[in-house]
Coordinates of C-alpha atoms in Angstrom, one line a residue:
M1 CA 45.4 11.4 -2.7
G2 CA 47.9 10.4 -5.4
L3 CA 46.0 7.3 -6.2
T4 CA 42.7 9.2 -6.4
V5 CA 44.1 11.7 -8.8
A6 CA 45.6 8.9 -10.9
A7 CA 42.3 7.1 -11.0
T8 CA 40.6 10.3 -12.2
A9 CA 43.2 10.6 -15.0
L10 CA 42.9 6.9 -16.0
A11 CA 39.1 7.3 -16.3
A12 CA 39.2 10.7 -18.0
C13 CA 37.3 11.1 -21.2
N14 CA 39.4 11.4 -24.3
G15 CA 42.6 11.1 -22.2
V16 CA 42.2 14.7 -20.9
T17 CA 40.5 15.9 -17.8
K18 CA 40.1 19.1 -15.8
S19 CA 41.0 18.8 -12.1
E20 CA 38.7 21.5 -11.1
E21 CA 36.0 23.2 -13.2
G22 CA 37.4 26.6 -14.3
S23 CA 40.8 26.0 -12.8
G24 CA 42.6 25.5 -16.1
S25 CA 44.4 22.5 -14.7
S26 CA 44.9 19.8 -17.3
E27 CA 45.9 16.1 -17.4
L28 CA 47.0 13.8 -20.2
T29 CA 47.2 10.0 -20.4
V30 CA 49.5 8.4 -22.8
G31 CA 50.6 4.7 -23.3
W32 CA 53.8 2.8 -23.6
N33 CA 54.5 -0.9 -24.4
Q34 CA 56.4 -2.2 -21.3
P35 CA 55.8 -1.6 -17.6
F36 CA 58.0 0.5 -15.4
Y37 CA 59.9 -1.1 -12.5
S38 CA 62.8 1.2 -11.5
L39 CA 63.4 4.9 -11.1
N40 CA 67.2 4.4 -11.4
D41 CA 67.7 3.5 -15.1
Q42 CA 71.5 3.7 -14.6
T43 CA 71.9 0.4 -13.0
G44 CA 72.5 -2.9 -14.9
T45 CA 69.0 -4.1 -13.9
G46 CA 67.2 -0.8 -14.3
N47 CA 68.7 0.0 -17.7
N48 CA 65.5 -0.1 -19.6
V49 CA 63.7 2.2 -22.1
T50 CA 60.5 2.5 -20.0
N51 CA 62.4 3.3 -16.8
A52 CA 64.5 5.9 -18.8
N53 CA 61.3 7.5 -20.1
I54 CA 59.9 8.1 -16.6
A55 CA 63.4 9.3 -15.4
Y56 CA 63.4 11.7 -18.4
L57 CA 60.1 13.3 -17.2
T58 CA 61.3 13.6 -13.6
N59 CA 65.0 14.6 -13.9
S60 CA 67.0 17.4 -15.5
Q61 CA 70.5 17.2 -17.1
F62 CA 73.1 19.5 -18.6
N63 CA 72.3 18.6 -22.2
Y64 CA 69.9 16.5 -24.3
F65 CA 69.3 15.6 -28.0
D66 CA 66.5 17.2 -29.9
A67 CA 64.3 15.5 -32.6
D68 CA 67.0 16.1 -35.2
N69 CA 69.6 14.3 -33.2
K70 CA 71.3 17.7 -32.4
L71 CA 72.9 18.1 -28.9
Q72 CA 71.3 21.0 -27.0
K73 CA 72.3 22.5 -23.7
D74 CA 69.9 23.2 -20.8
T75 CA 71.6 26.2 -19.1
S76 CA 68.7 26.5 -16.7
F77 CA 70.1 23.3 -15.1
G78 CA 73.8 24.2 -15.4
T79 CA 76.7 24.9 -17.7
Y80 CA 79.9 23.2 -18.6
E81 CA 83.1 24.2 -20.3
K82 CA 86.3 22.6 -21.4
T83 CA 89.0 24.6 -19.7
S84 CA 92.0 22.6 -20.9
D85 CA 92.9 20.1 -23.6
S86 CA 96.0 18.9 -22.0
P87 CA 95.1 17.5 -19.6
L88 CA 91.4 17.4 -20.6
T89 CA 89.6 19.4 -18.0
V90 CA 86.0 20.2 -17.8
K91 CA 84.2 22.4 -15.3
Y92 CA 80.5 21.8 -14.5
T93 CA 78.5 24.5 -12.8
L94 CA 75.0 24.1 -11.5
A95 CA 72.5 26.9 -12.0
D96 CA 70.7 28.5 -9.0
T97 CA 67.5 27.1 -10.7
A98 CA 68.6 23.5 -10.4
K99 CA 66.7 22.1 -7.4
W100 CA 65.4 18.7 -6.2
S101 CA 61.7 18.5 -5.7
D102 CA 62.1 18.6 -2.0
G103 CA 63.6 22.0 -2.3
V104 CA 67.2 20.9 -1.8
P105 CA 69.5 22.5 -4.4
V106 CA 71.3 20.1 -6.8
S107 CA 74.9 20.3 -5.6
A108 CA 78.4 19.1 -6.2
A109 CA 77.6 16.1 -4.2
D110 CA 75.1 14.9 -6.8
L111 CA 77.8 15.2 -9.5
I112 CA 80.3 13.3 -7.4
L113 CA 77.7 10.6 -6.8
G114 CA 77.0 10.5 -10.6
Y115 CA 80.7 10.3 -11.4
G116 CA 81.6 7.8 -8.6
A117 CA 78.8 5.4 -9.1
N118 CA 79.1 5.3 -13.0
S119 CA 82.9 5.3 -13.1
G120 CA 83.5 1.8 -11.7
N121 CA 86.6 3.4 -10.0
F122 CA 85.2 3.0 -6.5
N123 CA 84.1 -0.7 -6.8
T124 CA 86.2 -2.9 -4.4
V125 CA 85.3 -6.1 -6.1
K126 CA 85.0 -7.2 -9.8
A127 CA 81.7 -8.2 -11.5
D128 CA 82.8 -11.9 -11.4
D129 CA 82.8 -11.7 -7.6
V130 CA 79.2 -10.5 -7.4
K131 CA 76.2 -12.8 -7.1
T132 CA 73.3 -12.2 -9.5
D133 CA 69.8 -13.2 -8.6
E134 CA 68.4 -15.5 -11.3
N135 CA 64.9 -14.2 -11.0
T136 CA 65.4 -10.5 -10.5
G137 CA 68.9 -9.8 -11.8
A138 CA 69.7 -8.0 -8.6
T139 CA 73.4 -8.0 -7.6
T140 CA 74.9 -8.8 -4.2
A141 CA 78.4 -8.0 -3.4
P142 CA 80.4 -9.9 -0.7
K143 CA 79.7 -8.4 2.7
G144 CA 81.4 -5.1 3.3
E145 CA 82.4 -4.7 -0.3
A146 CA 81.3 -1.9 -2.6
Y147 CA 79.9 -2.6 -6.1
F148 CA 78.0 -0.1 -8.1
N149 CA 76.1 -2.1 -10.7
A150 CA 76.3 0.6 -13.3
A151 CA 75.1 -0.1 -16.8
G152 CA 77.6 2.2 -18.4
A153 CA 80.5 1.2 -16.2
G154 CA 83.7 0.7 -18.3
A155 CA 82.2 2.6 -21.2
N156 CA 82.4 6.3 -20.2
G157 CA 85.1 8.8 -19.6
F158 CA 84.6 8.8 -15.8
Q159 CA 86.7 5.7 -15.6
Y160 CA 89.7 7.7 -16.8
I161 CA 89.4 10.2 -14.0
S162 CA 91.8 9.0 -11.3
K163 CA 92.3 12.3 -9.7
F164 CA 89.4 13.1 -7.4
P165 CA 87.3 15.9 -8.9
E166 CA 87.8 19.5 -7.5
V167 CA 84.7 20.7 -5.7
S168 CA 84.2 24.4 -5.4
A169 CA 83.9 26.1 -2.0
D170 CA 80.2 27.0 -2.6
G171 CA 79.3 23.4 -3.7
K172 CA 78.0 24.5 -7.1
S173 CA 80.8 23.4 -9.3
V174 CA 82.9 20.3 -10.0
T175 CA 86.0 20.2 -12.2
L176 CA 86.9 16.9 -13.8
T177 CA 90.5 16.3 -14.9
Y178 CA 90.9 13.3 -17.3
D179 CA 94.0 11.1 -17.3
K180 CA 93.9 11.4 -21.1
P181 CA 91.7 12.9 -23.8
F182 CA 88.3 11.3 -24.2
A183 CA 86.2 11.3 -27.4
D184 CA 82.8 11.7 -25.8
W185 CA 83.5 13.8 -22.7
E186 CA 80.6 16.0 -23.5
L187 CA 78.2 13.1 -22.9
D188 CA 79.7 11.7 -19.7
F189 CA 76.9 13.3 -17.5
F190 CA 74.2 12.6 -20.0
N191 CA 71.2 10.9 -18.2
V192 CA 73.4 10.2 -15.1
L193 CA 71.9 12.4 -12.4
R194 CA 69.0 10.3 -11.3
T195 CA 69.5 9.7 -7.5
P196 CA 70.0 12.7 -5.1
A197 CA 73.0 12.4 -3.0
H198 CA 71.3 13.7 0.1
V199 CA 68.5 11.2 -0.2
L200 CA 70.9 8.3 -0.8
A201 CA 72.8 9.4 2.3
A202 CA 69.6 9.4 4.3
E203 CA 68.6 6.0 3.1
A204 CA 71.9 4.2 3.1
L205 CA 73.9 6.1 5.9
G206 CA 71.2 7.3 8.1
T207 CA 72.2 11.0 7.7
T208 CA 68.9 12.8 7.4
D209 CA 70.2 16.4 7.2
A210 CA 70.6 17.3 3.6
D211 CA 73.8 19.3 3.9
A212 CA 75.4 16.7 6.2
G213 CA 74.2 14.0 3.8
N214 CA 75.8 15.6 0.8
A215 CA 79.0 16.1 2.7
A216 CA 79.0 12.5 3.7
V217 CA 78.6 11.3 0.1
I218 CA 81.5 13.4 -1.0
K219 CA 83.7 12.2 1.8
A220 CA 82.8 8.6 1.2
F221 CA 84.1 8.8 -2.4
Q222 CA 87.0 11.2 -1.6
T223 CA 88.4 9.0 1.2
K224 CA 87.3 5.7 -0.5
D225 CA 85.6 4.7 2.7
K226 CA 84.8 1.1 1.8
A227 CA 82.1 0.6 4.5
A228 CA 80.3 3.8 3.5
L229 CA 80.6 3.1 -0.2
A230 CA 79.3 -0.4 0.3
K231 CA 76.1 1.0 1.9
L232 CA 75.7 3.6 -0.7
A233 CA 76.2 1.0 -3.6
N234 CA 73.7 -1.4 -2.1
F235 CA 71.0 1.1 -2.0
W236 CA 71.9 2.8 -5.3
N237 CA 71.8 -0.7 -7.0
S238 CA 68.3 -1.7 -5.9
G239 CA 66.7 0.9 -3.6
Y240 CA 65.0 2.7 -6.4
D241 CA 63.4 -0.6 -7.8
F242 CA 59.7 -0.3 -7.4
A243 CA 56.6 -0.7 -9.5
D244 CA 53.9 0.4 -7.0
T245 CA 53.9 3.8 -5.3
P246 CA 56.5 3.4 -2.6
K247 CA 55.7 4.2 1.0
D248 CA 59.0 6.0 1.3
K249 CA 58.3 9.3 -0.6
Q250 CA 62.0 10.3 -0.6
L251 CA 62.5 7.8 -3.4
L252 CA 60.3 10.1 -5.6
V253 CA 62.5 13.1 -5.3
G254 CA 63.6 14.3 -8.7
S255 CA 65.0 17.5 -10.4
G256 CA 62.9 17.7 -13.5
P257 CA 59.6 19.4 -14.5
Y258 CA 57.5 16.5 -13.1
V259 CA 57.6 14.2 -10.1
V260 CA 56.1 10.7 -9.7
S261 CA 52.9 10.9 -7.6
A262 CA 51.5 7.4 -8.1
A263 CA 52.4 4.1 -9.6
K264 CA 50.6 0.7 -10.0
K265 CA 52.6 -2.4 -10.9
G266 CA 52.1 -3.3 -14.6
Q267 CA 49.5 -0.6 -15.1
Y268 CA 50.6 3.0 -14.9
V269 CA 52.8 5.7 -13.5
T270 CA 51.5 9.2 -12.9
V271 CA 53.6 12.3 -12.7
K272 CA 52.5 15.7 -11.7
K273 CA 54.1 19.1 -12.0
N274 CA 57.1 19.7 -9.7
P275 CA 56.3 22.9 -7.8
K276 CA 60.0 23.4 -7.1
Y277 CA 61.1 23.2 -10.7
E278 CA 62.4 26.6 -12.0
G279 CA 64.0 25.5 -15.3
D280 CA 63.2 26.2 -19.0
H281 CA 61.2 23.0 -19.6
K282 CA 58.1 23.6 -17.5
G283 CA 55.3 21.5 -18.9
K284 CA 52.1 22.9 -20.3
V285 CA 50.2 20.0 -18.8
D286 CA 49.8 19.7 -15.0
Q287 CA 49.7 15.9 -14.8
I288 CA 50.7 13.0 -17.1
T289 CA 49.7 9.4 -16.6
V290 CA 51.7 6.8 -18.5
K291 CA 49.6 3.6 -19.0
F292 CA 51.3 0.3 -20.0
F293 CA 50.0 -2.1 -22.6
T294 CA 52.3 -4.8 -23.8
D295 CA 49.6 -5.7 -26.3
A296 CA 49.2 -3.0 -29.0
T297 CA 45.7 -4.2 -29.7
Q298 CA 44.7 -3.4 -26.1
G299 CA 46.6 -0.1 -26.2
L300 CA 44.8 1.0 -29.4
A301 CA 41.5 0.0 -28.0
A302 CA 42.1 2.2 -24.9
L303 CA 43.1 5.0 -27.3
K304 CA 40.1 4.7 -29.4
N305 CA 37.9 4.5 -26.3
G306 CA 39.2 7.8 -25.0
E307 CA 41.2 6.4 -22.1
M308 CA 44.4 8.1 -23.4
S309 CA 45.6 10.5 -26.1
A310 CA 48.7 8.8 -27.5
Y311 CA 50.3 5.4 -27.5
E312 CA 53.7 4.1 -28.7
G313 CA 53.9 0.4 -28.8
Q314 CA 55.8 -2.1 -30.8
A315 CA 53.8 -1.7 -34.0
T316 CA 52.6 -4.8 -35.8
V317 CA 50.9 -5.1 -39.2
D318 CA 47.6 -5.7 -37.4
S319 CA 48.0 -2.7 -35.1
V320 CA 48.6 -0.3 -38.1
K321 CA 45.6 -1.7 -39.9
D322 CA 43.6 -1.5 -36.6
A323 CA 44.5 2.2 -36.1
Q324 CA 43.6 3.0 -39.7
G325 CA 40.3 1.3 -39.2
K326 CA 39.6 3.2 -36.0
G327 CA 40.5 6.5 -37.6
L328 CA 43.4 7.2 -35.4
D329 CA 46.3 9.5 -36.3
M330 CA 49.8 8.1 -36.7
I331 CA 53.4 9.4 -36.9
R332 CA 55.5 6.8 -38.6
R333 CA 59.4 6.9 -38.7
P334 CA 62.4 4.7 -37.9
E335 CA 63.8 4.7 -34.4
S336 CA 67.3 4.2 -33.0
T337 CA 66.3 1.0 -31.2
Y338 CA 67.3 -2.1 -33.1
E339 CA 66.4 -5.7 -32.5
H340 CA 69.2 -8.3 -32.1
I341 CA 69.8 -11.8 -31.2
D342 CA 72.5 -12.5 -28.5
L343 CA 74.1 -15.9 -27.6
T344 CA 75.3 -16.6 -24.1
V345 CA 78.8 -17.9 -24.0
N346 CA 79.5 -18.4 -20.2
N347 CA 76.6 -20.6 -18.9
G348 CA 77.6 -24.1 -19.8
G349 CA 75.1 -24.2 -22.6
P350 CA 75.3 -25.1 -26.3
F351 CA 77.3 -21.9 -27.2
D352 CA 79.8 -22.1 -24.3
P353 CA 83.2 -23.7 -25.1
K354 CA 83.1 -25.4 -21.7
S355 CA 80.3 -27.6 -23.1
Y356 CA 82.8 -29.0 -25.5
G357 CA 85.8 -29.5 -23.2
G358 CA 87.0 -26.0 -23.8
D359 CA 87.0 -26.4 -27.6
E360 CA 86.5 -22.8 -28.7
Q361 CA 86.3 -23.7 -32.4
K362 CA 83.6 -26.3 -31.9
A363 CA 81.5 -23.9 -29.9
K364 CA 82.0 -21.2 -32.5
L365 CA 80.8 -23.5 -35.3
V366 CA 77.7 -24.2 -33.3
R367 CA 77.1 -20.5 -32.8
Q368 CA 77.7 -19.8 -36.4
A369 CA 75.1 -22.6 -37.3
F370 CA 72.5 -21.0 -35.1
L371 CA 73.0 -17.5 -36.4
M372 CA 73.2 -18.7 -40.0
A373 CA 69.8 -20.2 -39.7
Y374 CA 68.2 -17.3 -38.0
P375 CA 65.4 -16.1 -40.3
R376 CA 66.2 -12.4 -40.3
Q377 CA 64.7 -11.7 -43.7
E378 CA 61.6 -13.7 -43.0
I379 CA 61.1 -11.6 -39.9
M380 CA 61.6 -8.4 -41.9
D381 CA 59.2 -9.5 -44.7
K382 CA 56.4 -10.8 -42.4
I383 CA 56.6 -8.5 -39.4
I384 CA 58.4 -5.2 -40.3
K385 CA 58.1 -4.3 -43.9
P386 CA 54.2 -4.3 -43.9
I387 CA 54.7 -1.4 -41.4
V388 CA 57.6 0.4 -43.0
P389 CA 57.9 -1.0 -46.6
D390 CA 61.4 0.3 -47.2
S391 CA 62.9 -1.3 -44.1
E392 CA 66.2 -3.1 -44.5
L393 CA 68.2 -5.5 -42.4
R394 CA 70.5 -3.7 -40.1
Q395 CA 74.1 -4.8 -40.9
S396 CA 76.2 -3.2 -38.1
L397 CA 76.4 -3.8 -34.4
V398 CA 78.2 -0.5 -33.6
T399 CA 76.5 2.1 -35.7
F400 CA 73.2 2.8 -37.5
A401 CA 72.1 3.6 -41.0
G402 CA 72.8 7.2 -41.9
A403 CA 75.6 7.6 -39.4
P404 CA 79.1 8.3 -40.6
G405 CA 80.8 5.2 -41.9
Y406 CA 77.8 2.9 -41.7
D407 CA 77.9 1.8 -45.3
E408 CA 81.7 1.4 -45.4
I409 CA 81.6 -0.6 -42.1
S410 CA 78.7 -2.9 -43.3
K411 CA 80.4 -3.8 -46.5
T412 CA 83.4 -5.5 -44.9
N413 CA 82.4 -6.4 -41.3
G414 CA 81.3 -10.0 -42.1
A415 CA 77.6 -9.4 -41.8
A416 CA 77.1 -10.5 -45.4
S417 CA 78.5 -14.0 -44.6
Y418 CA 75.4 -14.7 -42.4
G419 CA 73.0 -13.8 -45.1
A420 CA 69.4 -13.6 -44.1
G421 CA 68.4 -17.0 -43.0
G422 CA 66.0 -18.9 -45.2
E423 CA 66.5 -22.3 -46.8
E424 CA 70.0 -21.4 -47.7
G425 CA 70.9 -20.4 -44.2
I426 CA 69.3 -23.6 -42.8
A427 CA 71.4 -25.7 -45.3
K428 CA 74.6 -23.9 -44.2
A429 CA 73.7 -24.4 -40.6
K430 CA 73.3 -28.1 -41.0
A431 CA 76.7 -28.3 -42.6
L432 CA 78.3 -26.3 -39.8
L433 CA 76.8 -28.6 -37.2
K434 CA 78.2 -31.6 -39.1
Q435 CA 81.6 -29.9 -39.4
A436 CA 81.5 -29.4 -35.5
G437 CA 80.8 -33.1 -35.1
V438 CA 77.5 -32.4 -33.3
T439 CA 75.3 -35.4 -33.8
K440 CA 72.7 -34.7 -31.1
A441 CA 70.5 -31.5 -31.5
P442 CA 71.8 -28.8 -29.3
V443 CA 69.2 -27.6 -26.8
V444 CA 68.7 -23.9 -27.0
R445 CA 66.7 -22.0 -24.4
E446 CA 65.6 -18.8 -26.0
M447 CA 64.4 -15.8 -23.9
Y448 CA 62.2 -13.0 -25.1
D449 CA 59.3 -10.9 -24.0
K450 CA 56.4 -13.3 -24.3
T451 CA 53.8 -10.7 -23.4
N452 CA 54.7 -8.8 -26.6
P453 CA 52.8 -10.0 -29.7
R454 CA 55.4 -8.9 -32.1
R455 CA 58.1 -10.7 -30.2
A456 CA 56.0 -13.8 -29.9
A457 CA 55.6 -13.8 -33.7
E458 CA 59.4 -13.4 -34.0
Y459 CA 60.0 -16.4 -31.8
A460 CA 57.7 -18.5 -33.7
L461 CA 59.5 -17.9 -36.9
A462 CA 62.9 -18.3 -35.3
A463 CA 61.9 -21.6 -33.5
A464 CA 60.6 -23.1 -36.8
A465 CA 63.8 -22.2 -38.7
E466 CA 66.2 -23.4 -36.0
T467 CA 64.4 -26.7 -35.6
K468 CA 64.8 -27.3 -39.3
A469 CA 68.5 -26.6 -38.9
G470 CA 69.0 -29.2 -36.2
F471 CA 68.5 -27.4 -32.9
K472 CA 66.0 -28.3 -30.2
M473 CA 64.3 -25.1 -29.2
V474 CA 63.0 -24.5 -25.7
D475 CA 60.6 -21.5 -25.2
T476 CA 61.8 -19.6 -22.1
G477 CA 59.8 -16.4 -23.0
D478 CA 59.1 -14.4 -19.9
G479 CA 57.3 -11.1 -19.2
D480 CA 60.1 -10.3 -16.7
W481 CA 63.0 -11.0 -19.2
S482 CA 64.7 -7.6 -18.6
A483 CA 65.2 -8.4 -14.9
K484 CA 66.9 -11.7 -15.9
L485 CA 69.5 -10.3 -18.3
G486 CA 72.9 -11.9 -17.6
N487 CA 71.6 -14.5 -15.1
K488 CA 72.7 -17.4 -17.3
S489 CA 69.3 -19.0 -17.4
Y490 CA 69.0 -18.8 -21.1
D491 CA 71.2 -19.5 -24.1
A492 CA 69.8 -17.1 -26.7
I493 CA 67.8 -13.9 -26.3
F494 CA 66.4 -11.2 -28.6
F495 CA 65.5 -7.7 -27.5
G496 CA 66.3 -4.2 -28.5
W497 CA 69.3 -2.0 -27.9
N498 CA 68.3 1.6 -27.7
S499 CA 70.5 4.5 -28.6
T500 CA 70.1 7.7 -26.6
T501 CA 73.0 9.6 -28.1
T502 CA 75.1 9.8 -31.3
S503 CA 78.1 8.7 -29.4
V504 CA 80.7 6.6 -31.3
L505 CA 81.0 4.7 -28.0
G506 CA 77.4 3.9 -27.7
S507 CA 77.9 0.1 -28.2
M508 CA 80.9 -0.1 -25.9
A509 CA 79.0 -1.2 -22.8
N510 CA 77.5 -4.1 -24.7
Y511 CA 80.7 -5.7 -25.9
V512 CA 83.7 -4.8 -23.7
G513 CA 84.6 -7.7 -21.4
G514 CA 82.9 -7.2 -18.0
A515 CA 81.1 -4.0 -19.0
G516 CA 77.7 -3.2 -17.5
S517 CA 75.5 -4.1 -20.4
N518 CA 77.6 -7.1 -21.6
F519 CA 75.1 -9.8 -20.6
Q520 CA 76.6 -12.5 -22.8
G521 CA 79.8 -13.2 -20.9
Y522 CA 81.6 -12.2 -24.1
K523 CA 85.2 -11.1 -24.2
N524 CA 87.6 -10.5 -27.1
P525 CA 91.0 -8.7 -26.5
T526 CA 90.9 -7.2 -30.1
V527 CA 87.4 -5.7 -29.3
D528 CA 88.5 -4.4 -25.9
K529 CA 91.7 -2.9 -27.3
A530 CA 89.9 -1.2 -30.2
Y531 CA 87.3 0.3 -27.9
N532 CA 90.1 1.6 -25.7
Q533 CA 91.7 3.3 -28.6
L534 CA 88.3 4.7 -29.8
Q535 CA 87.7 6.4 -26.5
F536 CA 90.7 8.6 -27.1
T537 CA 90.3 9.2 -30.9
T538 CA 88.6 12.4 -32.1
D539 CA 89.4 12.0 -35.9
Q540 CA 86.4 10.7 -37.6
A541 CA 88.2 8.7 -40.2
E542 CA 90.2 6.9 -37.5
Q543 CA 87.0 6.3 -35.5
I544 CA 85.4 4.6 -38.5
K545 CA 88.5 2.3 -38.9
L546 CA 88.3 1.3 -35.3
L547 CA 84.5 0.7 -35.4
K548 CA 85.1 -1.5 -38.5
T549 CA 87.8 -3.5 -36.5
I550 CA 85.3 -4.0 -33.6
D551 CA 82.3 -4.9 -35.8
T552 CA 84.4 -7.4 -37.8
A553 CA 85.8 -9.1 -34.6
I554 CA 82.4 -9.5 -33.1
Y555 CA 80.8 -10.9 -36.3
G556 CA 83.8 -13.2 -36.5
D557 CA 83.1 -14.6 -33.0
A558 CA 79.5 -15.4 -33.9
V559 CA 77.9 -14.2 -30.7
T560 CA 75.2 -11.8 -31.9
L561 CA 73.4 -10.5 -35.0
P562 CA 71.4 -7.3 -35.6
I563 CA 68.0 -7.8 -37.2
F564 CA 66.0 -4.6 -37.8
E565 CA 65.6 -1.1 -36.6
F566 CA 62.4 -0.5 -34.9
P567 CA 59.5 0.8 -37.1
G568 CA 58.4 3.7 -34.8
V569 CA 54.8 4.4 -34.8
V570 CA 53.1 6.9 -32.4
F571 CA 49.3 6.4 -32.5
Y572 CA 47.4 9.4 -31.2
D573 CA 44.2 11.4 -31.2
S574 CA 44.9 14.9 -32.6
K575 CA 41.6 16.1 -31.1
T576 CA 42.9 15.6 -27.6
I577 CA 46.8 16.1 -27.7
G578 CA 49.1 18.6 -29.4
G579 CA 52.8 19.2 -29.4
L580 CA 53.9 15.6 -30.2
D581 CA 57.5 15.6 -31.8
P582 CA 58.9 12.1 -31.5
A583 CA 62.6 11.7 -31.9
Y584 CA 64.7 9.1 -33.6
L585 CA 66.8 8.7 -30.5
S586 CA 65.4 7.6 -27.1
P587 CA 63.1 8.8 -25.5
N588 CA 61.2 8.7 -28.8
M589 CA 57.6 9.7 -28.2
F590 CA 58.5 11.5 -24.9
Y591 CA 60.9 13.9 -26.4
G592 CA 59.6 17.5 -26.0
F593 CA 57.0 16.5 -23.4
W594 CA 57.2 20.1 -22.2
N595 CA 55.4 21.2 -25.4
W596 CA 52.6 18.8 -25.0
T597 CA 49.1 20.3 -24.8
A598 CA 45.8 18.9 -23.7
K599 CA 43.1 20.0 -26.1

């Protein structure tokens, strides 16, 4: 039935359809630029904007950011309060209206699972001891060992909660006591509650009764039962990875206004209203289908043909002109996602000191040469500015334009020394390679999303510049690039980091040694120490000083460069959809989906 309904929505005229004549039931079809592949966006492999968008539609949380970057609370899901500053103590209480789509109340067990899986405190092995599949990015811990592959592990306050949380007798509240004050404590449960504890217990432990399953999850973490935790971790890491409608419908259980009803790999995901949802964000539309078009030209054609009502893709000069020619409406504004180029330093490639007998300085000179030649300004001028004319190069890795301290940090962090590429950058790169004593062109395998036209254009510009500078470029573009993050099969990669909050610690998981989103193998004691201090610093002036220290150290190591903030463009048909209010922060177009209307 689910597939039939989805097919109806996909074929609907003007992206809107009535399920039954006179029923008032409505459906919308919208588009996004990358396919969905996991309903658990909290894992290292599932940590992807597309996955987060679907999870946003299908799960509730204690708080969220609005279109003006203001933190709002959803008291229909639950409340939280800081009950003590010393030690920092926070009590979370779930509302009676917080329920999973199978009717089971959201409970303390779900909070314990969220805390336990994302803290890293219950892993019995380190990341270095875990095998990573080169094709899928999936992790495999040694037999019997527990390893939760959490994207945010090592970058949230959960890791500083060594005392097991206090669970209320009624199972509705959990009290967290931190070992020390934590700057972003209010965001620790942000976007964390994706996997129901009772479902995970059924899948991983074979405990099918919901109450018994919840109790088993709490017990596993509380007693640090390695065998049980290993089973829970294995399923949490990959059990929610699917692109087609899973046969096991338990995997679709969510706590939000919508629930996944159908999915087709590479094509679409359909969500329909969750009849068990009793919160404040009930959608006005009964069913939403999200279609995937990596090529904006195809997405705009589908929009113009009435196959959908709105589309957010990676806008190009041609797509904007195309939309104008087709008479489509557009909302244009900057987004928090920014493009960056990362260099892998632990794979025996051209940027790894091991390739030069452990000579750190030589490897750094090669990295500096590559980044010096990277044509950032050319990419801006030819690909981004025609869409948003006043776009500027992003100059910080740890904060964004308009945020407190951005200008101050950018002036002294070393970004200016890399310039913007061009002939001057190429000349400097050649000199650096000569200084390093490199006589043979270093071979650089560069990864990117080859199905994305804008990124294909970026690669063409980069490859041309780097070849002139003395590098031998190998195109390893791949449509499945995100599943291969960190698998050491590439030497350079460019993609977008997406900010979901205004947290000063938002970049921490990217650069702390061993953190969940540090895919480069990068480690710097100065960076680790400064982030550690930043976690416990609430004074803004001190936070800016620490961010400057971090940014300067990373730039100094020549392992990454920011390029541009995404020019956000939502293409839509105002005759068929209302209520769009895209946000600067992720989930961008999907923010406020509960206000969408089908005209």
